[in-house]
Amino acid sequence: MLSKRIEEMLNDQINYELFSSYLYLSMSAYLSDLNMNGYAHWFHVQAQEEKDHAMILYNYVVSAGGRIKLAAIDGPKTDFEGIREVLEETLEHERDITSRIYNIVEEATSQRDYKTVKALEWFINEQVEEEENAVDNIAKYNMLAEDPKGLYMLDKELQARVYVPSPLLANQA
Ligand code: FEO
């Protein structure tokens, strides 16, 4: 069984992952509007992955005998000052997610809820990748921002990202 506090934190995290999906979809829409179709696609895939993250947590709460309590999802920002701002806000947002995951792990550890700690290990690893991707996107953009041809090629490269459902959800489609 999950303690009330852990159940509440996991429900909050489900909400935050869904908000993340909403935020990245909003960024994708903004980037489509700039005709940066590769960037728009990359963020569309990112939005799908965030929904997966919510569902992995959802499934864990159910399997651990907890109650799911879905709440309203905040509206994301819809306007940005350009690609750089989108990329920088992405890194900031991913760091925020990492810190929220760490808070749950800390609470679960203090409660000796090692089942939840173990379930969140996947998220700790995922966040390393998420932050690396965000840093990488900023670095590449900074390198090519002033070079229209380079930016065009970069946008093409981002178009190649393929959505792969998490193996943790593979049997539940
Ligand atoms: Fe669900 Fe981008 O972390």
PDB file of C-alpha atoms and ligand atoms in Angstrom:
ATOM      1  CA  MET A   1       0.000   0.000   0.000  1.00  0.00           C
ATOM      2  CA  LEU A   2       1.061   3.563  -0.627  1.00  0.00           C
ATOM      3  CA  SER A   3       0.981   6.116   2.151  1.00  0.00           C
ATOM      4  CA  LYS A   4      -1.416   9.033   1.630  1.00  0.00           C
ATOM      5  CA  ARG A   5       1.495  11.412   1.159  1.00  0.00           C
ATOM      6  CA  ILE A   6       3.186   9.269  -1.494  1.00  0.00           C
ATOM      7  CA  GLU A   7      -0.130   8.681  -3.225  1.00  0.00           C
ATOM      8  CA  GLU A   8      -0.706  12.428  -3.315  1.00  0.00           C
ATOM      9  CA  MET A   9       2.811  13.154  -4.614  1.00  0.00           C
ATOM     10  CA  LEU A  10       2.450  10.542  -7.354  1.00  0.00           C
ATOM     11  CA  ASN A  11      -0.938  11.953  -8.369  1.00  0.00           C
ATOM     12  CA  ASP A  12       0.625  15.424  -8.521  1.00  0.00           C
ATOM     13  CA  GLN A  13       3.413  14.044 -10.664  1.00  0.00           C
ATOM     14  CA  ILE A  14       0.897  12.436 -13.050  1.00  0.00           C
ATOM     15  CA  ASN A  15      -0.710  15.847 -13.389  1.00  0.00           C
ATOM     16  CA  TYR A  16       2.671  17.481 -13.972  1.00  0.00           C
ATOM     17  CA  GLU A  17       3.675  14.979 -16.659  1.00  0.00           C
ATOM     18  CA  LEU A  18       0.343  15.643 -18.409  1.00  0.00           C
ATOM     19  CA  PHE A  19       0.988  19.371 -18.088  1.00  0.00           C
ATOM     20  CA  SER A  20       4.427  18.740 -19.634  1.00  0.00           C
ATOM     21  CA  SER A  21       2.749  17.007 -22.548  1.00  0.00           C
ATOM     22  CA  TYR A  22       0.450  19.992 -22.927  1.00  0.00           C
ATOM     23  CA  LEU A  23       3.373  22.427 -22.725  1.00  0.00           C
ATOM     24  CA  TYR A  24       5.392  20.603 -25.383  1.00  0.00           C
ATOM     25  CA  LEU A  25       2.343  20.366 -27.628  1.00  0.00           C
ATOM     26  CA  SER A  26       1.936  24.123 -27.236  1.00  0.00           C
ATOM     27  CA  MET A  27       5.608  24.609 -28.145  1.00  0.00           C
ATOM     28  CA  SER A  28       5.095  22.308 -31.139  1.00  0.00           C
ATOM     29  CA  ALA A  29       2.154  24.416 -32.314  1.00  0.00           C
ATOM     30  CA  TYR A  30       4.209  27.597 -31.927  1.00  0.00           C
ATOM     31  CA  LEU A  31       7.085  26.072 -33.925  1.00  0.00           C
ATOM     32  CA  SER A  32       4.685  24.915 -36.672  1.00  0.00           C
ATOM     33  CA  ASP A  33       3.545  28.496 -36.895  1.00  0.00           C
ATOM     34  CA  LEU A  34       7.182  29.507 -37.542  1.00  0.00           C
ATOM     35  CA  ASN A  35       7.314  26.842 -40.281  1.00  0.00           C
ATOM     36  CA  MET A  36      10.029  25.032 -38.338  1.00  0.00           C
ATOM     37  CA  ASN A  37       8.465  21.670 -39.073  1.00  0.00           C
ATOM     38  CA  GLY A  38      11.334  19.553 -37.797  1.00  0.00           C
ATOM     39  CA  TYR A  39      11.343  21.351 -34.446  1.00  0.00           C
ATOM     40  CA  ALA A  40       7.538  21.118 -34.345  1.00  0.00           C
ATOM     41  CA  HIS A  41       7.754  17.373 -34.952  1.00  0.00           C
ATOM     42  CA  TRP A  42      10.435  16.915 -32.287  1.00  0.00           C
ATOM     43  CA  PHE A  43       8.233  18.623 -29.695  1.00  0.00           C
ATOM     44  CA  HIS A  44       5.198  16.677 -30.833  1.00  0.00           C
ATOM     45  CA  VAL A  45       7.096  13.450 -30.116  1.00  0.00           C
ATOM     46  CA  GLN A  46       8.207  14.936 -26.800  1.00  0.00           C
ATOM     47  CA  ALA A  47       4.551  15.602 -25.925  1.00  0.00           C
ATOM     48  CA  GLN A  48       3.702  11.951 -26.654  1.00  0.00           C
ATOM     49  CA  GLU A  49       6.541  10.777 -24.421  1.00  0.00           C
ATOM     50  CA  GLU A  50       5.304  12.926 -21.549  1.00  0.00           C
ATOM     51  CA  LYS A  51       1.890  11.307 -21.810  1.00  0.00           C
ATOM     52  CA  ASP A  52       3.669   7.959 -21.538  1.00  0.00           C
ATOM     53  CA  HIS A  53       5.441   9.152 -18.400  1.00  0.00           C
ATOM     54  CA  ALA A  54       2.066  10.005 -16.866  1.00  0.00           C
ATOM     55  CA  MET A  55       0.711   6.580 -17.774  1.00  0.00           C
ATOM     56  CA  ILE A  56       3.714   4.739 -16.322  1.00  0.00           C
ATOM     57  CA  LEU A  57       3.077   6.510 -13.011  1.00  0.00           C
ATOM     58  CA  TYR A  58      -0.673   5.929 -13.319  1.00  0.00           C
ATOM     59  CA  ASN A  59      -0.112   2.194 -13.794  1.00  0.00           C
ATOM     60  CA  TYR A  60       2.260   2.094 -10.858  1.00  0.00           C
ATOM     61  CA  VAL A  61      -0.228   3.799  -8.515  1.00  0.00           C
ATOM     62  CA  VAL A  62      -2.963   1.353  -9.558  1.00  0.00           C
ATOM     63  CA  SER A  63      -0.685  -1.680  -9.212  1.00  0.00           C
ATOM     64  CA  ALA A  64       0.484  -0.498  -5.787  1.00  0.00           C
ATOM     65  CA  GLY A  65      -3.128  -0.310  -4.580  1.00  0.00           C
ATOM     66  CA  GLY A  66      -3.317   3.498  -4.582  1.00  0.00           C
ATOM     67  CA  ARG A  67      -6.136   5.744  -5.787  1.00  0.00           C
ATOM     68  CA  ILE A  68      -5.807   7.815  -8.927  1.00  0.00           C
ATOM     69  CA  LYS A  69      -7.179  11.309  -8.526  1.00  0.00           C
ATOM     70  CA  LEU A  70      -6.966  13.267 -11.731  1.00  0.00           C
ATOM     71  CA  ALA A  71      -7.016  17.030 -11.476  1.00  0.00           C
ATOM     72  CA  ALA A  72      -7.355  19.921 -13.922  1.00  0.00           C
ATOM     73  CA  ILE A  73      -4.295  20.479 -16.082  1.00  0.00           C
ATOM     74  CA  ASP A  74      -2.938  24.030 -16.148  1.00  0.00           C
ATOM     75  CA  GLY A  75      -2.955  25.818 -19.477  1.00  0.00           C
ATOM     76  CA  PRO A  76       0.546  26.090 -20.962  1.00  0.00           C
ATOM     77  CA  LYS A  77       2.184  29.205 -22.296  1.00  0.00           C
ATOM     78  CA  THR A  78       1.246  29.710 -25.950  1.00  0.00           C
ATOM     79  CA  ASP A  79       3.617  32.441 -27.099  1.00  0.00           C
ATOM     80  CA  PHE A  80       7.385  32.443 -27.085  1.00  0.00           C
ATOM     81  CA  GLU A  81      10.102  34.839 -28.150  1.00  0.00           C
ATOM     82  CA  GLY A  82      11.587  32.477 -30.708  1.00  0.00           C
ATOM     83  CA  ILE A  83      13.209  29.046 -30.893  1.00  0.00           C
ATOM     84  CA  ARG A  84      15.904  29.862 -28.352  1.00  0.00           C
ATOM     85  CA  GLU A  85      13.325  30.678 -25.687  1.00  0.00           C
ATOM     86  CA  VAL A  86      11.469  27.422 -26.385  1.00  0.00           C
ATOM     87  CA  LEU A  87      14.685  25.435 -26.000  1.00  0.00           C
ATOM     88  CA  GLU A  88      15.792  27.243 -22.861  1.00  0.00           C
ATOM     89  CA  GLU A  89      12.392  26.857 -21.236  1.00  0.00           C
ATOM     90  CA  THR A  90      12.487  23.170 -22.089  1.00  0.00           C
ATOM     91  CA  LEU A  91      15.727  22.726 -20.171  1.00  0.00           C
ATOM     92  CA  GLU A  92      14.349  24.676 -17.226  1.00  0.00           C
ATOM     93  CA  HIS A  93      11.167  22.605 -17.283  1.00  0.00           C
ATOM     94  CA  GLU A  94      13.048  19.298 -17.401  1.00  0.00           C
ATOM     95  CA  ARG A  95      15.199  20.383 -14.442  1.00  0.00           C
ATOM     96  CA  ASP A  96      11.993  21.128 -12.578  1.00  0.00           C
ATOM     97  CA  ILE A  97      10.640  17.654 -13.376  1.00  0.00           C
ATOM     98  CA  THR A  98      13.894  16.094 -12.169  1.00  0.00           C
ATOM     99  CA  SER A  99      13.663  17.962  -8.902  1.00  0.00           C
ATOM    100  CA  ARG A 100      10.044  16.841  -8.382  1.00  0.00           C
ATOM    101  CA  ILE A 101      11.018  13.223  -9.017  1.00  0.00           C
ATOM    102  CA  TYR A 102      13.870  13.562  -6.513  1.00  0.00           C
ATOM    103  CA  ASN A 103      11.420  14.944  -3.931  1.00  0.00           C
ATOM    104  CA  ILE A 104       9.213  11.875  -4.271  1.00  0.00           C
ATOM    105  CA  VAL A 105      12.219   9.564  -4.076  1.00  0.00           C
ATOM    106  CA  GLU A 106      13.388  11.376  -0.928  1.00  0.00           C
ATOM    107  CA  GLU A 107       9.969  11.095   0.700  1.00  0.00           C
ATOM    108  CA  ALA A 108       9.610   7.430  -0.286  1.00  0.00           C
ATOM    109  CA  THR A 109      13.089   6.685   1.060  1.00  0.00           C
ATOM    110  CA  SER A 110      12.302   8.379   4.364  1.00  0.00           C
ATOM    111  CA  GLN A 111       9.151   6.256   4.622  1.00  0.00           C
ATOM    112  CA  ARG A 112      11.092   3.075   3.716  1.00  0.00           C
ATOM    113  CA  ASP A 113       8.770   2.722   0.712  1.00  0.00           C
ATOM    114  CA  TYR A 114      11.410   1.012  -1.411  1.00  0.00           C
ATOM    115  CA  LYS A 115       8.849  -0.248  -3.888  1.00  0.00           C
ATOM    116  CA  THR A 116       8.147   3.341  -4.936  1.00  0.00           C
ATOM    117  CA  VAL A 117      11.860   4.177  -4.878  1.00  0.00           C
ATOM    118  CA  LYS A 118      12.463   1.274  -7.279  1.00  0.00           C
ATOM    119  CA  ALA A 119       9.568   2.323  -9.525  1.00  0.00           C
ATOM    120  CA  LEU A 120      11.059   5.812  -9.780  1.00  0.00           C
ATOM    121  CA  GLU A 121      14.524   4.597 -10.773  1.00  0.00           C
ATOM    122  CA  TRP A 122      13.381   4.526 -14.395  1.00  0.00           C
ATOM    123  CA  PHE A 123      12.405   8.196 -14.096  1.00  0.00           C
ATOM    124  CA  ILE A 124      15.747   9.160 -12.594  1.00  0.00           C
ATOM    125  CA  ASN A 125      17.495   7.648 -15.631  1.00  0.00           C
ATOM    126  CA  GLU A 126      14.970   9.122 -18.038  1.00  0.00           C
ATOM    127  CA  GLN A 127      15.550  12.599 -16.594  1.00  0.00           C
ATOM    128  CA  VAL A 128      19.301  12.330 -17.264  1.00  0.00           C
ATOM    129  CA  GLU A 129      18.435  11.747 -20.913  1.00  0.00           C
ATOM    130  CA  GLU A 130      15.765  14.457 -20.986  1.00  0.00           C
ATOM    131  CA  GLU A 131      18.147  17.083 -19.630  1.00  0.00           C
ATOM    132  CA  GLU A 132      20.926  15.960 -21.993  1.00  0.00           C
ATOM    133  CA  ASN A 133      18.603  16.281 -24.981  1.00  0.00           C
ATOM    134  CA  ALA A 134      17.556  19.763 -23.882  1.00  0.00           C
ATOM    135  CA  VAL A 135      21.197  20.876 -23.454  1.00  0.00           C
ATOM    136  CA  ASP A 136      22.098  19.352 -26.806  1.00  0.00           C
ATOM    137  CA  ASN A 137      19.244  21.155 -28.569  1.00  0.00           C
ATOM    138  CA  ILE A 138      20.382  24.494 -27.138  1.00  0.00           C
ATOM    139  CA  ALA A 139      24.014  23.904 -28.132  1.00  0.00           C
ATOM    140  CA  LYS A 140      23.112  22.950 -31.709  1.00  0.00           C
ATOM    141  CA  TYR A 141      20.776  25.905 -32.071  1.00  0.00           C
ATOM    142  CA  ASN A 142      23.394  28.319 -30.740  1.00  0.00           C
ATOM    143  CA  MET A 143      25.892  26.978 -33.253  1.00  0.00           C
ATOM    144  CA  LEU A 144      23.580  27.439 -36.228  1.00  0.00           C
ATOM    145  CA  ALA A 145      21.162  30.205 -35.277  1.00  0.00           C
ATOM    146  CA  GLU A 146      22.840  32.758 -37.550  1.00  0.00           C
ATOM    147  CA  ASP A 147      23.292  30.372 -40.459  1.00  0.00           C
ATOM    148  CA  PRO A 148      19.991  29.870 -42.362  1.00  0.00           C
ATOM    149  CA  LYS A 149      21.324  26.885 -44.322  1.00  0.00           C
ATOM    150  CA  GLY A 150      22.619  25.227 -41.158  1.00  0.00           C
ATOM    151  CA  LEU A 151      19.350  25.884 -39.364  1.00  0.00           C
ATOM    152  CA  TYR A 152      17.446  24.367 -42.277  1.00  0.00           C
ATOM    153  CA  MET A 153      19.596  21.216 -42.027  1.00  0.00           C
ATOM    154  CA  LEU A 154      19.137  21.089 -38.263  1.00  0.00           C
ATOM    155  CA  ASP A 155      15.369  21.348 -38.654  1.00  0.00           C
ATOM    156  CA  LYS A 156      15.516  18.461 -41.147  1.00  0.00           C
ATOM    157  CA  GLU A 157      17.561  16.397 -38.681  1.00  0.00           C
ATOM    158  CA  LEU A 158      14.989  16.963 -35.928  1.00  0.00           C
ATOM    159  CA  GLN A 159      12.265  15.769 -38.286  1.00  0.00           C
ATOM    160  CA  ALA A 160      13.818  12.300 -38.115  1.00  0.00           C
ATOM    161  CA  ARG A 161      12.931  11.747 -34.459  1.00  0.00           C
ATOM    162  CA  VAL A 162      10.752   8.670 -34.094  1.00  0.00           C
ATOM    163  CA  TYR A 163       8.251   8.193 -31.303  1.00  0.00           C
ATOM    164  CA  VAL A 164       8.945   4.911 -29.559  1.00  0.00           C
ATOM    165  CA  PRO A 165       6.452   3.988 -26.843  1.00  0.00           C
ATOM    166  CA  SER A 166       8.130   3.152 -23.577  1.00  0.00           C
ATOM    167  CA  PRO A 167       8.749  -0.598 -23.170  1.00  0.00           C
ATOM    168  CA  LEU A 168       7.078  -0.182 -19.772  1.00  0.00           C
ATOM    169  CA  LEU A 169       3.807   0.420 -21.644  1.00  0.00           C
ATOM    170  CA  ALA A 170       4.429  -2.016 -24.486  1.00  0.00           C
ATOM    171  CA  ASN A 171       1.854  -4.576 -23.372  1.00  0.00           C
ATOM    172  CA  GLN A 172      -0.827  -2.092 -22.520  1.00  0.00           C
ATOM    173  CA  ALA A 173      -1.544  -0.312 -25.794  1.00  0.00           C
TER     174      ALA A 173
HETATM  175 FE1  FEO B   1       8.476  13.400 -18.134  1.00  0.00          FE
HETATM  176 FE2  FEO B   1      10.383  15.219 -19.878  1.00  0.00          FE
HETATM  177  O1  FEO B   1      10.046  14.270 -18.383  1.00  0.00           O
END
